[in-house]
Amino acid sequence: MGKVILDGVTKRYADVTAVDNMNLEIEDGEFVTLVGPSGCGKSTTLETIAGLTLPTEGTISIAERDVTNLPPKDRGIAMVFQNIALFPHMDVYDNISFGLRLRDYPKEEIDRRVERASDIVQLEGMLERMPDEMSGGQRQRVAIARAIVREPEVFLMDEPLANLDAKLRVHMRTELQRLHKELDTTIIYVTHDQAEAMTMSDRIAIIDGGELQQIAPPLVCYNEPSNLFVAGFIGSPSMNFVEGEVTANGLTTPDFDVEFDPGQLSGVAEGDHLTLGVRPEDVYLRGMSEGVTNPTQPIDARTDVLEPMGDEIFVYLLTGEAEDPQMDVDAETAEMPQNQLLMSVDPSSEIEADQDVEVVLDRERVHLFDTQTGDAISHTLEFATVEPGATETEAEGDD
Ligand code: ADP
């Protein structure tokens, strides 16, 4: 039914390519989120699906019909926008039913649909309220109910929660998931907020510069990012990135080495420039790494700034001799200074600023990327090192 296929969709405005050869196949009933930084082409992609703008090249089909040149009203879609444009002089019932009344639906049919929609978004008993008597969240629910009554094949939502305060936004996330379950309809959702994308979607499509970077379930994007962009965009705080050069024994970075057998990675040769990626939760104080069966050699570091979050402490570590973070990286690929590692530790850790420490990385969760192209090469270093390090034996002894 509500399957959506974008085949080679490109949208150019004068000298801007807003969407660049987008290929997407969204299954019937799937909740797919288009996510990426501001200006990456998310809204334009959604607008081509809605029919609010026509693609320069490519085709779009919805529910097995080519809709590329059809007007929005004939596409079987309903949209919910960031700006909840309710008619201020109409009550909730009239706002929800406006489109149906315009199309001369019979009164009984309108009543049936309004009742069902207001039930789904939990607006029962509020149908006679005026918009200015409602909270932001309630108004957004009216806007969603207005889309539901159209009984579309596909819902298109463009940052519908962006204008709500932080707490309500988190609450509405669960409401939207419930809504999706209840309606069992395809939802294509646009947001710049990776946390929103991670929590609600069956799959996330990550877009940068008009190009699709990866489309996969949230945890696959998190655990197996296809390139440096996805790795840096998904996850908060961001993954650590350190550039290095491949040697016969692994990767040498300016401040530390990570051992592995480069022969086990296809297409990797000595002298190649790779970027190591590791998430803050996969960096451990050496004395607190009991659960890590396969740690790297210890890395000398000094604690710089601490950020206690309550349930964890973020510790900014400096590696090497430099006293300060060294900002000499390409901000496109890695925003962290090269000699800085962010580590997340348990709040019970007695860690202080300006302390010399040894840390290890969980080799099973270390990523390698081609520094030049950004493409992922490996999402683990669990395969054999050249000479199994002493640390592995120690870790086993600790168990
Ligand atoms: P996002 O939704 O990811 O923030 P958009 O899809 O709105 O990004 O925009 C993608 C790019 O296309 C941006 O560079 C934007 O400036 C450009 N763009 C969008 N709409 C128009 C338009 N009507 N005319 C010219 N450029 C546009």
Tab-separated table of C-alpha atoms and ligand atoms in Angstrom:
chain	number	residue	atom	x	y	z
A	1	MET	CA	0.000	0.000	0.000
A	2	GLY	CA	1.959	3.016	1.253
A	3	LYS	CA	5.328	2.073	-0.196
A	4	VAL	CA	7.351	5.095	-1.310
A	5	ILE	CA	10.146	4.881	-3.881
A	6	LEU	CA	12.466	7.709	-4.879
A	7	ASP	CA	14.449	6.776	-7.945
A	8	GLY	CA	17.360	9.076	-8.794
A	9	VAL	CA	15.611	12.180	-7.437
A	10	THR	CA	17.625	15.355	-7.938
A	11	LYS	CA	16.463	18.886	-7.207
A	12	ARG	CA	18.507	21.837	-8.399
A	13	TYR	CA	17.854	25.511	-7.686
A	14	ALA	CA	19.966	27.836	-9.888
A	15	ASP	CA	23.443	26.978	-8.552
A	16	VAL	CA	22.399	24.838	-5.556
A	17	THR	CA	21.850	21.092	-5.786
A	18	ALA	CA	19.491	20.654	-2.839
A	19	VAL	CA	18.946	16.926	-3.436
A	20	ASP	CA	21.483	14.870	-5.339
A	21	ASN	CA	20.475	11.574	-6.947
A	22	MET	CA	18.412	10.328	-3.982
A	23	ASN	CA	17.418	6.665	-4.065
A	24	LEU	CA	15.091	5.554	-1.264
A	25	GLU	CA	12.736	2.626	-0.850
A	26	ILE	CA	10.422	3.062	2.093
A	27	GLU	CA	8.269	0.067	2.926
A	28	ASP	CA	4.554	0.155	3.584
A	29	GLY	CA	3.985	0.937	7.259
A	30	GLU	CA	7.579	1.913	7.903
A	31	PHE	CA	8.619	4.936	10.037
A	32	VAL	CA	11.606	6.449	8.268
A	33	THR	CA	13.328	9.609	9.456
A	34	LEU	CA	15.333	11.862	7.179
A	35	VAL	CA	18.012	13.427	9.344
A	36	GLY	CA	20.997	15.675	8.744
A	37	PRO	CA	22.338	19.151	9.458
A	38	SER	CA	20.484	22.294	8.440
A	39	GLY	CA	20.543	22.826	4.671
A	40	CYS	CA	21.360	19.187	3.811
A	41	GLY	CA	18.220	18.762	1.694
A	42	LYS	CA	15.830	16.965	4.079
A	43	SER	CA	12.883	19.300	3.591
A	44	THR	CA	13.394	19.480	-0.150
A	45	THR	CA	13.361	15.670	-0.326
A	46	LEU	CA	10.106	15.609	1.656
A	47	GLU	CA	8.640	18.361	-0.513
A	48	THR	CA	9.321	16.358	-3.669
A	49	ILE	CA	7.437	13.424	-2.108
A	50	ALA	CA	4.594	15.760	-1.121
A	51	GLY	CA	4.458	17.353	-4.556
A	52	LEU	CA	5.141	20.833	-3.171
A	53	THR	CA	8.145	20.975	-5.496
A	54	LEU	CA	8.898	18.966	-8.645
A	55	PRO	CA	12.218	17.139	-8.973
A	56	THR	CA	14.640	18.292	-11.669
A	57	GLU	CA	15.381	14.632	-12.422
A	58	GLY	CA	14.141	11.267	-11.203
A	59	THR	CA	10.790	9.703	-10.358
A	60	ILE	CA	8.687	9.195	-7.247
A	61	SER	CA	6.119	6.494	-6.691
A	62	ILE	CA	3.673	6.142	-3.822
A	63	ALA	CA	1.627	2.981	-3.351
A	64	GLU	CA	2.802	1.664	-6.709
A	65	ARG	CA	1.663	4.746	-8.628
A	66	ASP	CA	4.050	7.126	-10.379
A	67	VAL	CA	3.176	10.434	-8.700
A	68	THR	CA	6.163	12.438	-9.987
A	69	ASN	CA	3.984	15.008	-11.716
A	70	LEU	CA	0.773	14.743	-9.699
A	71	PRO	CA	-0.427	17.627	-7.505
A	72	PRO	CA	-0.199	17.082	-3.716
A	73	LYS	CA	-3.923	16.417	-3.287
A	74	ASP	CA	-3.804	13.405	-5.619
A	75	ARG	CA	-0.846	11.670	-3.980
A	76	GLY	CA	-2.522	10.039	-1.005
A	77	ILE	CA	-0.354	11.933	1.465
A	78	ALA	CA	-0.996	14.217	4.437
A	79	MET	CA	1.548	16.622	5.860
A	80	VAL	CA	2.268	17.932	9.345
A	81	PHE	CA	4.573	20.932	9.535
A	82	GLN	CA	6.644	22.649	12.186
A	83	ASN	CA	4.336	25.659	12.140
A	84	ILE	CA	1.012	24.503	13.441
A	85	ALA	CA	-1.187	26.721	11.291
A	86	LEU	CA	-4.567	26.250	12.976
A	87	PHE	CA	-7.415	28.575	12.090
A	88	PRO	CA	-7.657	30.769	15.213
A	89	HIS	CA	-11.368	31.511	14.784
A	90	MET	CA	-12.374	27.830	14.462
A	91	ASP	CA	-12.754	25.330	17.271
A	92	VAL	CA	-10.901	22.016	17.316
A	93	TYR	CA	-13.684	20.116	15.531
A	94	ASP	CA	-13.785	22.635	12.709
A	95	ASN	CA	-10.004	22.738	12.429
A	96	ILE	CA	-9.738	18.963	12.203
A	97	SER	CA	-12.594	18.599	9.753
A	98	PHE	CA	-11.784	21.621	7.585
A	99	GLY	CA	-10.322	19.657	4.645
A	100	LEU	CA	-13.140	17.121	4.678
A	101	ARG	CA	-15.817	19.817	4.742
A	102	LEU	CA	-14.070	21.550	1.839
A	103	ARG	CA	-14.350	18.326	-0.125
A	104	ASP	CA	-18.043	17.977	0.781
A	105	TYR	CA	-17.756	14.730	2.722
A	106	PRO	CA	-21.094	13.661	4.264
A	107	LYS	CA	-21.607	14.847	7.835
A	108	GLU	CA	-21.715	11.300	9.300
A	109	GLU	CA	-18.442	10.399	7.607
A	110	ILE	CA	-16.797	13.599	8.905
A	111	ASP	CA	-18.041	12.880	12.436
A	112	ARG	CA	-16.748	9.316	12.266
A	113	ARG	CA	-13.288	10.390	11.128
A	114	VAL	CA	-12.983	13.298	13.585
A	115	GLU	CA	-14.012	11.046	16.430
A	116	ARG	CA	-11.471	8.380	15.515
A	117	ALA	CA	-8.650	10.902	14.971
A	118	SER	CA	-9.317	12.830	18.176
A	119	ASP	CA	-9.440	9.519	19.996
A	120	ILE	CA	-6.038	8.489	18.602
A	121	VAL	CA	-4.356	11.772	19.570
A	122	GLN	CA	-6.266	11.931	22.872
A	123	LEU	CA	-8.236	15.098	22.263
A	124	GLU	CA	-11.580	13.658	23.366
A	125	GLY	CA	-13.651	16.265	25.158
A	126	MET	CA	-11.692	19.134	23.638
A	127	LEU	CA	-13.460	19.397	20.291
A	128	GLU	CA	-15.162	22.658	21.211
A	129	ARG	CA	-12.040	24.394	22.448
A	130	MET	CA	-10.507	27.277	20.531
A	131	PRO	CA	-6.798	27.058	19.597
A	132	ASP	CA	-5.827	29.850	22.006
A	133	GLU	CA	-7.259	27.802	24.882
A	134	MET	CA	-4.790	24.980	24.237
A	135	SER	CA	-1.142	24.277	24.986
A	136	GLY	CA	1.478	23.925	22.254
A	137	GLY	CA	1.401	20.142	22.531
A	138	GLN	CA	-2.383	20.036	22.281
A	139	ARG	CA	-2.328	22.299	19.216
A	140	GLN	CA	0.239	19.993	17.590
A	141	ARG	CA	-2.109	17.085	18.275
A	142	VAL	CA	-4.897	18.954	16.499
A	143	ALA	CA	-2.582	19.375	13.503
A	144	ILE	CA	-1.822	15.635	13.555
A	145	ALA	CA	-5.544	14.792	13.863
A	146	ARG	CA	-6.196	17.015	10.847
A	147	ALA	CA	-3.731	14.850	8.896
A	148	ILE	CA	-5.216	11.595	10.253
A	149	VAL	CA	-8.774	12.360	9.094
A	150	ARG	CA	-7.562	12.425	5.528
A	151	GLU	CA	-6.714	8.718	5.915
A	152	PRO	CA	-3.615	9.022	3.768
A	153	GLU	CA	-1.366	6.234	2.509
A	154	VAL	CA	1.630	8.176	3.810
A	155	PHE	CA	2.193	10.809	6.501
A	156	LEU	CA	4.888	13.368	5.818
A	157	MET	CA	6.108	15.276	8.865
A	158	ASP	CA	8.581	18.141	8.722
A	159	GLU	CA	10.043	18.927	12.170
A	160	PRO	CA	6.570	18.781	13.774
A	161	LEU	CA	8.014	19.001	17.285
A	162	ALA	CA	10.573	21.749	16.676
A	163	ASN	CA	8.501	24.514	18.254
A	164	LEU	CA	7.699	22.617	21.435
A	165	ASP	CA	9.721	22.945	24.623
A	166	ALA	CA	12.274	20.230	25.368
A	167	LYS	CA	10.189	18.231	27.840
A	168	LEU	CA	7.097	18.204	25.675
A	169	ARG	CA	9.195	17.207	22.667
A	170	VAL	CA	10.383	14.097	24.479
A	171	HIS	CA	6.785	13.299	25.490
A	172	MET	CA	5.503	13.796	21.932
A	173	ARG	CA	8.157	11.385	20.628
A	174	THR	CA	6.479	8.549	22.486
A	175	GLU	CA	3.077	9.796	21.323
A	176	LEU	CA	4.206	9.675	17.705
A	177	GLN	CA	5.516	6.135	18.146
A	178	ARG	CA	2.167	5.120	19.629
A	179	LEU	CA	0.390	6.890	16.770
A	180	HIS	CA	2.480	4.987	14.255
A	181	LYS	CA	1.636	1.689	15.910
A	182	GLU	CA	-2.042	2.525	15.983
A	183	LEU	CA	-2.305	3.802	12.414
A	184	ASP	CA	0.033	1.235	10.886
A	185	THR	CA	0.739	3.726	8.103
A	186	THR	CA	3.970	4.824	6.452
A	187	ILE	CA	5.492	7.882	8.138
A	188	ILE	CA	8.318	9.904	6.636
A	189	TYR	CA	9.645	12.304	9.225
A	190	VAL	CA	12.199	15.109	8.890
A	191	THR	CA	14.343	16.339	11.756
A	192	HIS	CA	17.820	17.752	12.378
A	193	ASP	CA	17.780	16.153	15.827
A	194	GLN	CA	19.606	12.816	15.801
A	195	ALA	CA	18.153	11.845	19.190
A	196	GLU	CA	14.630	12.228	17.779
A	197	ALA	CA	15.616	10.121	14.765
A	198	MET	CA	17.226	7.430	16.921
A	199	THR	CA	14.300	7.023	19.301
A	200	MET	CA	11.340	6.890	16.924
A	201	SER	CA	12.327	5.383	13.614
A	202	ASP	CA	12.367	1.920	12.085
A	203	ARG	CA	15.135	3.239	9.837
A	204	ILE	CA	17.072	6.500	9.616
A	205	ALA	CA	18.196	8.057	6.351
A	206	ILE	CA	21.189	10.282	7.043
A	207	ILE	CA	21.681	13.022	4.485
A	208	ASP	CA	24.594	15.379	3.940
A	209	GLY	CA	25.041	17.863	1.108
A	210	GLY	CA	21.912	16.571	-0.637
A	211	GLU	CA	23.301	13.027	-0.745
A	212	LEU	CA	22.090	9.980	1.134
A	213	GLN	CA	24.901	8.743	3.399
A	214	GLN	CA	23.272	5.690	4.968
A	215	ILE	CA	19.812	4.268	5.486
A	216	ALA	CA	19.535	1.639	8.199
A	217	PRO	CA	17.926	0.897	11.584
A	218	PRO	CA	19.086	3.348	14.291
A	219	LEU	CA	21.405	0.918	16.058
A	220	VAL	CA	23.045	-0.141	12.812
A	221	CYS	CA	23.792	3.536	12.077
A	222	TYR	CA	25.191	3.843	15.602
A	223	ASN	CA	27.244	0.647	15.655
A	224	GLU	CA	28.200	0.385	11.997
A	225	PRO	CA	28.268	3.906	10.541
A	226	SER	CA	29.018	3.737	6.832
A	227	ASN	CA	31.356	6.727	6.870
A	228	LEU	CA	32.925	9.472	8.995
A	229	PHE	CA	29.972	11.782	8.517
A	230	VAL	CA	27.439	9.296	9.895
A	231	ALA	CA	29.831	8.298	12.689
A	232	GLY	CA	30.175	11.915	13.785
A	233	PHE	CA	26.530	12.870	13.341
A	234	ILE	CA	24.859	9.953	15.133
A	235	GLY	CA	25.532	9.782	18.875
A	236	SER	CA	25.832	12.507	21.451
A	237	PRO	CA	28.458	13.381	22.498
A	238	SER	CA	30.150	12.591	19.240
A	239	MET	CA	32.563	9.757	18.468
A	240	ASN	CA	36.275	10.506	19.021
A	241	PHE	CA	38.370	10.629	15.852
A	242	VAL	CA	42.147	10.316	15.681
A	243	GLU	CA	44.087	10.251	12.435
A	244	GLY	CA	46.994	7.880	11.944
A	245	GLU	CA	49.151	5.919	9.544
A	246	VAL	CA	49.134	2.169	8.972
A	247	THR	CA	52.343	0.331	9.914
A	248	ALA	CA	53.177	-3.378	9.868
A	249	ASN	CA	51.814	-3.555	13.453
A	250	GLY	CA	48.639	-1.527	13.253
A	251	LEU	CA	47.921	2.182	13.373
A	252	THR	CA	50.348	4.840	14.601
A	253	THR	CA	48.761	8.105	15.655
A	254	PRO	CA	50.747	11.110	16.918
A	255	ASP	CA	50.213	10.191	20.591
A	256	PHE	CA	49.574	6.437	20.715
A	257	ASP	CA	49.601	3.220	18.709
A	258	VAL	CA	46.824	0.676	18.288
A	259	GLU	CA	47.970	-2.806	17.355
A	260	PHE	CA	46.329	-4.995	14.753
A	261	ASP	CA	47.310	-7.025	11.765
A	262	PRO	CA	46.675	-4.818	8.729
A	263	GLY	CA	46.778	-7.938	6.547
A	264	GLN	CA	43.356	-8.850	7.964
A	265	LEU	CA	41.735	-5.727	6.535
A	266	SER	CA	41.126	-5.976	2.836
A	267	GLY	CA	42.367	-3.029	0.810
A	268	VAL	CA	44.552	-1.662	3.626
A	269	ALA	CA	48.320	-1.336	3.134
A	270	GLU	CA	51.227	0.075	5.106
A	271	GLY	CA	51.454	3.833	4.736
A	272	ASP	CA	47.671	4.313	4.325
A	273	HIS	CA	46.083	7.145	6.266
A	274	LEU	CA	43.210	5.932	8.411
A	275	THR	CA	41.044	7.642	10.997
A	276	LEU	CA	40.341	5.704	14.167
A	277	GLY	CA	36.920	6.282	15.683
A	278	VAL	CA	35.859	5.328	19.187
A	279	ARG	CA	32.787	6.381	21.142
A	280	PRO	CA	33.232	7.919	24.624
A	281	GLU	CA	31.593	4.883	26.263
A	282	ASP	CA	34.195	2.579	24.691
A	283	VAL	CA	37.125	4.385	26.325
A	284	TYR	CA	37.919	3.002	29.812
A	285	LEU	CA	40.154	3.907	32.700
A	286	ARG	CA	42.611	1.029	32.813
A	287	GLY	CA	41.642	0.051	36.341
A	288	MET	CA	37.932	-0.011	35.480
A	289	SER	CA	37.999	-2.064	32.290
A	290	GLU	CA	37.137	-5.455	33.792
A	291	GLY	CA	34.252	-5.966	31.371
A	292	VAL	CA	36.439	-5.360	28.335
A	293	THR	CA	37.769	-8.708	27.136
A	294	ASN	CA	39.811	-7.263	24.327
A	295	PRO	CA	41.373	-3.910	25.294
A	296	THR	CA	44.077	-1.980	23.447
A	297	GLN	CA	47.489	-1.350	24.984
A	298	PRO	CA	47.238	1.315	27.710
A	299	ILE	CA	47.321	4.897	26.457
A	300	ASP	CA	48.877	7.605	28.645
A	301	ALA	CA	46.617	10.605	29.107
A	302	ARG	CA	45.888	13.474	31.430
A	303	THR	CA	42.407	14.450	32.540
A	304	ASP	CA	41.502	17.969	31.458
A	305	VAL	CA	37.881	19.034	31.950
A	306	LEU	CA	35.206	16.953	33.738
A	307	GLU	CA	31.482	17.196	33.000
A	308	PRO	CA	29.404	15.394	35.660
A	309	MET	CA	26.041	14.500	34.095
A	310	GLY	CA	24.566	12.650	37.087
A	311	ASP	CA	24.354	9.209	35.508
A	312	GLU	CA	27.844	9.444	34.015
A	313	ILE	CA	30.843	11.754	33.939
A	314	PHE	CA	32.297	12.975	30.679
A	315	VAL	CA	36.048	13.265	31.009
A	316	TYR	CA	38.051	15.205	28.432
A	317	LEU	CA	41.449	13.569	28.185
A	318	LEU	CA	44.580	15.021	26.626
A	319	THR	CA	46.981	12.548	25.058
A	320	GLY	CA	50.648	13.289	24.303
A	321	GLU	CA	52.760	16.138	25.630
A	322	ALA	CA	50.679	19.167	24.631
A	323	GLU	CA	49.131	21.132	27.492
A	324	ASP	CA	46.058	22.202	25.506
A	325	PRO	CA	43.674	20.710	22.949
A	326	GLN	CA	45.291	20.922	19.486
A	327	MET	CA	42.767	22.146	16.944
A	328	ASP	CA	44.301	21.207	13.625
A	329	VAL	CA	41.631	18.981	12.162
A	330	ASP	CA	39.267	19.347	9.271
A	331	ALA	CA	36.030	20.391	10.934
A	332	GLU	CA	34.068	18.570	8.200
A	333	THR	CA	35.214	15.159	9.314
A	334	ALA	CA	36.262	15.509	12.917
A	335	GLU	CA	35.433	18.348	15.219
A	336	MET	CA	37.497	17.071	18.123
A	337	PRO	CA	41.083	18.194	18.658
A	338	GLN	CA	43.550	15.464	17.607
A	339	ASN	CA	45.052	15.095	21.076
A	340	GLN	CA	41.717	14.978	22.881
A	341	LEU	CA	39.748	11.874	23.793
A	342	LEU	CA	36.354	12.086	25.404
A	343	MET	CA	35.668	9.293	27.863
A	344	SER	CA	32.458	8.486	29.700
A	345	VAL	CA	32.932	6.997	33.181
A	346	ASP	CA	30.694	5.814	35.969
A	347	PRO	CA	29.713	8.587	38.432
A	348	SER	CA	31.263	6.552	41.241
A	349	SER	CA	34.719	6.998	39.676
A	350	GLU	CA	37.009	9.032	41.860
A	351	ILE	CA	38.440	10.935	38.983
A	352	GLU	CA	39.731	14.490	39.131
A	353	ALA	CA	40.912	17.118	36.708
A	354	ASP	CA	44.662	17.305	35.910
A	355	GLN	CA	45.310	13.698	36.850
A	356	ASP	CA	47.658	11.360	34.962
A	357	VAL	CA	45.739	8.251	33.913
A	358	GLU	CA	46.024	5.237	31.656
A	359	VAL	CA	43.078	4.416	29.420
A	360	VAL	CA	42.263	1.560	27.090
A	361	LEU	CA	39.895	1.312	24.144
A	362	ASP	CA	37.532	-1.633	23.657
A	363	ARG	CA	39.064	-3.152	20.548
A	364	GLU	CA	35.754	-4.779	19.639
A	365	ARG	CA	34.232	-1.319	19.284
A	366	VAL	CA	37.000	0.593	17.549
A	367	HIS	CA	36.145	1.837	14.038
A	368	LEU	CA	38.522	2.538	11.185
A	369	PHE	CA	37.760	4.897	8.320
A	370	ASP	CA	39.661	5.856	5.199
A	371	THR	CA	40.803	9.393	6.100
A	372	GLN	CA	40.615	10.572	2.500
A	373	THR	CA	37.220	9.227	1.399
A	374	GLY	CA	35.670	8.933	4.864
A	375	ASP	CA	34.387	5.427	4.059
A	376	ALA	CA	34.227	2.894	6.878
A	377	ILE	CA	36.792	0.074	6.666
A	378	SER	CA	36.070	-1.828	9.879
A	379	HIS	CA	33.827	-1.552	12.940
A	380	THR	CA	35.993	-3.710	15.156
A	381	LEU	CA	39.602	-4.612	15.819
A	382	GLU	CA	38.744	-7.868	17.561
A	383	PHE	CA	40.763	-9.884	15.046
A	384	ALA	CA	44.231	-11.006	16.066
A	385	THR	CA	46.990	-8.554	16.813
A	386	VAL	CA	50.441	-9.254	15.417
A	387	GLU	CA	51.633	-10.329	18.841
A	388	PRO	CA	48.817	-10.791	21.338
A	389	GLY	CA	49.467	-7.985	23.862
A	390	ALA	CA	50.094	-8.473	27.543
A	391	THR	CA	46.986	-6.429	28.368
A	392	GLU	CA	44.694	-9.104	27.004
A	393	THR	CA	46.126	-11.687	29.358
A	394	GLU	CA	45.804	-9.245	32.240
A	395	ALA	CA	42.173	-8.515	31.419
A	396	GLU	CA	41.388	-12.220	31.344
A	397	GLY	CA	43.117	-12.605	34.711
A	398	ASP	CA	40.881	-9.872	36.133
A	399	ASP	CA	37.651	-11.691	35.291
B	1	ADP	P1	17.106	21.152	5.218
B	1	ADP	O1	15.663	20.834	5.233
B	1	ADP	O2	17.964	19.939	5.329
B	1	ADP	O3	17.508	22.222	6.204
B	1	ADP	P2	16.527	22.229	2.603
B	1	ADP	O4	15.977	21.070	1.886
B	1	ADP	O5	15.559	23.244	3.115
B	1	ADP	O6	17.483	21.740	3.760
B	1	ADP	O7	17.552	23.005	1.645
B	1	ADP	C1	18.605	22.358	0.959
B	1	ADP	C2	19.368	23.387	0.147
B	1	ADP	O8	18.559	23.897	-0.906
B	1	ADP	C3	19.825	24.580	0.950
B	1	ADP	O9	21.078	24.987	0.491
B	1	ADP	C4	18.770	25.618	0.632
B	1	ADP	O10	19.303	26.915	0.742
B	1	ADP	C5	18.424	25.292	-0.810
B	1	ADP	N1	17.037	25.653	-1.144
B	1	ADP	C6	15.924	25.120	-0.585
B	1	ADP	N2	14.806	25.642	-1.135
B	1	ADP	C7	15.228	26.547	-2.045
B	1	ADP	C8	14.559	27.438	-2.974
B	1	ADP	N3	13.215	27.499	-3.037
B	1	ADP	N4	15.335	28.200	-3.757
B	1	ADP	C9	16.681	28.131	-3.714
B	1	ADP	N5	17.380	27.328	-2.881
B	1	ADP	C10	16.662	26.540	-2.059
